């Protein structure tokens, strides 16, 4: 049981770091303009050494930002509860910390999956039709890696919960 929880904590910790870095950095896509390579993230866009804030409030950027922030929060609270479950694995009042951490990791996975799906769909539809020389970059890829890590964190914690949970009401 503790090996599952340790694996879940490791995946969640790395996943949360990747979520924060992915959300904060400016390398979601890169494209070539006449003046050179440009790149943009969720908050800023950069042209040859000069970065500027996005001045437009475009719905898919706002949705992606919101889902990424919600994912970071869910994963962070899952980490806190997961650490508490790892240190002291007692349940109180029907609240099992192992189960709660697993659910929070799945919620985090769901939010980052929504963020990545919204961003991917709109970006491919918009840039794919208008520009020929663009590509997704490393911040975007880190977002997809965090989907996998938060999902496996949830799996690990649910496995730990199933190993610890009683089979039925008579087994207590």
mmCIF file with all atom_site columns, N, CA and C in Angstrom, residues 16 19-20 66-80 104 108 111:
data_model
loop_
_atom_site.group_PDB
_atom_site.id
_atom_site.type_symbol
_atom_site.label_atom_id
_atom_site.label_alt_id
_atom_site.label_comp_id
_atom_site.label_asym_id
_atom_site.label_entity_id
_atom_site.label_seq_id
_atom_site.pdbx_PDB_ins_code
_atom_site.Cartn_x
_atom_site.Cartn_y
_atom_site.Cartn_z
_atom_site.occupancy
_atom_site.B_iso_or_equiv
_atom_site.pdbx_formal_charge
_atom_site.auth_seq_id
_atom_site.auth_comp_id
_atom_site.auth_asym_id
_atom_site.auth_atom_id
_atom_site.pdbx_PDB_model_num
ATOM 1  N N  . UNK A 1 16  ? 2.652  18.242 -10.645 1.00 0.00 ? 16  UNK A N  1
ATOM 2  C CA . UNK A 1 16  ? 2.314  19.597 -10.204 1.00 0.00 ? 16  UNK A CA 1
ATOM 3  C C  . UNK A 1 16  ? 3.397  20.592 -10.611 1.00 0.00 ? 16  UNK A C  1
ATOM 4  N N  . UNK A 1 19  ? 2.875  21.230 -14.232 1.00 0.00 ? 19  UNK A N  1
ATOM 5  C CA . UNK A 1 19  ? 1.704  22.083 -14.442 1.00 0.00 ? 19  UNK A CA 1
ATOM 6  C C  . UNK A 1 19  ? 2.032  23.553 -14.213 1.00 0.00 ? 19  UNK A C  1
ATOM 7  N N  . UNK A 1 20  ? 2.748  23.831 -13.146 1.00 0.00 ? 20  UNK A N  1
ATOM 8  C CA . UNK A 1 20  ? 3.104  25.216 -12.840 1.00 0.00 ? 20  UNK A CA 1
ATOM 9  C C  . UNK A 1 20  ? 4.030  25.778 -13.916 1.00 0.00 ? 20  UNK A C  1
ATOM 10 N N  . UNK A 1 66  ? -7.837 29.164 -17.008 1.00 0.00 ? 66  UNK A N  1
ATOM 11 C CA . UNK A 1 66  ? -8.682 28.790 -15.864 1.00 0.00 ? 66  UNK A CA 1
ATOM 12 C C  . UNK A 1 66  ? -8.567 27.306 -15.557 1.00 0.00 ? 66  UNK A C  1
ATOM 13 N N  . UNK A 1 67  ? -8.630 26.464 -16.578 1.00 0.00 ? 67  UNK A N  1
ATOM 14 C CA . UNK A 1 67  ? -8.532 25.017 -16.350 1.00 0.00 ? 67  UNK A CA 1
ATOM 15 C C  . UNK A 1 67  ? -7.149 24.630 -15.834 1.00 0.00 ? 67  UNK A C  1
ATOM 16 N N  . UNK A 1 68  ? -6.117 25.280 -16.312 1.00 0.00 ? 68  UNK A N  1
ATOM 17 C CA . UNK A 1 68  ? -4.765 24.975 -15.822 1.00 0.00 ? 68  UNK A CA 1
ATOM 18 C C  . UNK A 1 68  ? -4.614 25.383 -14.356 1.00 0.00 ? 68  UNK A C  1
ATOM 19 N N  . UNK A 1 69  ? -5.134 26.533 -13.992 1.00 0.00 ? 69  UNK A N  1
ATOM 20 C CA . UNK A 1 69  ? -5.045 26.972 -12.599 1.00 0.00 ? 69  UNK A CA 1
ATOM 21 C C  . UNK A 1 69  ? -5.862 26.056 -11.692 1.00 0.00 ? 69  UNK A C  1
ATOM 22 N N  . UNK A 1 70  ? -7.057 25.670 -12.126 1.00 0.00 ? 70  UNK A N  1
ATOM 23 C CA . UNK A 1 70  ? -7.857 24.724 -11.337 1.00 0.00 ? 70  UNK A CA 1
ATOM 24 C C  . UNK A 1 70  ? -7.147 23.383 -11.198 1.00 0.00 ? 70  UNK A C  1
ATOM 25 N N  . UNK A 1 71  ? -6.469 22.957 -12.243 1.00 0.00 ? 71  UNK A N  1
ATOM 26 C CA . UNK A 1 71  ? -5.721 21.703 -12.187 1.00 0.00 ? 71  UNK A CA 1
ATOM 27 C C  . UNK A 1 71  ? -4.565 21.794 -11.203 1.00 0.00 ? 71  UNK A C  1
ATOM 28 N N  . UNK A 1 72  ? -3.855 22.918 -11.212 1.00 0.00 ? 72  UNK A N  1
ATOM 29 C CA . UNK A 1 72  ? -2.746 23.113 -10.268 1.00 0.00 ? 72  UNK A CA 1
ATOM 30 C C  . UNK A 1 72  ? -3.271 23.064 -8.837  1.00 0.00 ? 72  UNK A C  1
ATOM 31 N N  . UNK A 1 73  ? -4.380 23.734 -8.583  1.00 0.00 ? 73  UNK A N  1
ATOM 32 C CA . UNK A 1 73  ? -4.950 23.759 -7.234  1.00 0.00 ? 73  UNK A CA 1
ATOM 33 C C  . UNK A 1 73  ? -5.396 22.371 -6.783  1.00 0.00 ? 73  UNK A C  1
ATOM 34 N N  . UNK A 1 74  ? -6.086 21.644 -7.666  1.00 0.00 ? 74  UNK A N  1
ATOM 35 C CA . UNK A 1 74  ? -6.539 20.297 -7.310  1.00 0.00 ? 74  UNK A CA 1
ATOM 36 C C  . UNK A 1 74  ? -5.357 19.378 -7.034  1.00 0.00 ? 74  UNK A C  1
ATOM 37 N N  . UNK A 1 75  ? -4.332 19.468 -7.849  1.00 0.00 ? 75  UNK A N  1
ATOM 38 C CA . UNK A 1 75  ? -3.151 18.626 -7.646  1.00 0.00 ? 75  UNK A CA 1
ATOM 39 C C  . UNK A 1 75  ? -2.420 19.017 -6.369  1.00 0.00 ? 75  UNK A C  1
ATOM 40 N N  . UNK A 1 76  ? -2.344 20.305 -6.071  1.00 0.00 ? 76  UNK A N  1
ATOM 41 C CA . UNK A 1 76  ? -1.671 20.759 -4.857  1.00 0.00 ? 76  UNK A CA 1
ATOM 42 C C  . UNK A 1 76  ? -2.409 20.261 -3.606  1.00 0.00 ? 76  UNK A C  1
ATOM 43 N N  . UNK A 1 77  ? -3.726 20.423 -3.587  1.00 0.00 ? 77  UNK A N  1
ATOM 44 C CA . UNK A 1 77  ? -4.483 19.933 -2.428  1.00 0.00 ? 77  UNK A CA 1
ATOM 45 C C  . UNK A 1 77  ? -4.448 18.409 -2.349  1.00 0.00 ? 77  UNK A C  1
ATOM 46 N N  . UNK A 1 78  ? -4.403 17.749 -3.502  1.00 0.00 ? 78  UNK A N  1
ATOM 47 C CA . UNK A 1 78  ? -4.230 16.299 -3.503  1.00 0.00 ? 78  UNK A CA 1
ATOM 48 C C  . UNK A 1 78  ? -2.893 15.900 -2.905  1.00 0.00 ? 78  UNK A C  1
ATOM 49 N N  . UNK A 1 79  ? -1.855 16.676 -3.219  1.00 0.00 ? 79  UNK A N  1
ATOM 50 C CA . UNK A 1 79  ? -0.534 16.417 -2.624  1.00 0.00 ? 79  UNK A CA 1
ATOM 51 C C  . UNK A 1 79  ? -0.566 16.570 -1.109  1.00 0.00 ? 79  UNK A C  1
ATOM 52 N N  . UNK A 1 80  ? -1.200 17.628 -0.625  1.00 0.00 ? 80  UNK A N  1
ATOM 53 C CA . UNK A 1 80  ? -1.278 17.834 0.822   1.00 0.00 ? 80  UNK A CA 1
ATOM 54 C C  . UNK A 1 80  ? -2.012 16.689 1.510   1.00 0.00 ? 80  UNK A C  1
ATOM 55 N N  . UNK A 1 104 ? -8.864 13.831 -5.998  1.00 0.00 ? 104 UNK A N  1
ATOM 56 C CA . UNK A 1 104 ? -8.305 15.139 -6.369  1.00 0.00 ? 104 UNK A CA 1
ATOM 57 C C  . UNK A 1 104 ? -7.320 15.018 -7.532  1.00 0.00 ? 104 UNK A C  1
ATOM 58 N N  . UNK A 1 108 ? -7.736 16.857 -11.077 1.00 0.00 ? 108 UNK A N  1
ATOM 59 C CA . UNK A 1 108 ? -6.644 17.608 -11.679 1.00 0.00 ? 108 UNK A CA 1
ATOM 60 C C  . UNK A 1 108 ? -6.376 17.130 -13.106 1.00 0.00 ? 108 UNK A C  1
ATOM 61 N N  . UNK A 1 111 ? -9.143 18.469 -15.379 1.00 0.00 ? 111 UNK A N  1
ATOM 62 C CA . UNK A 1 111 ? -9.014 19.885 -15.699 1.00 0.00 ? 111 UNK A CA 1
ATOM 63 C C  . UNK A 1 111 ? -7.880 20.149 -16.688 1.00 0.00 ? 111 UNK A C  1
#
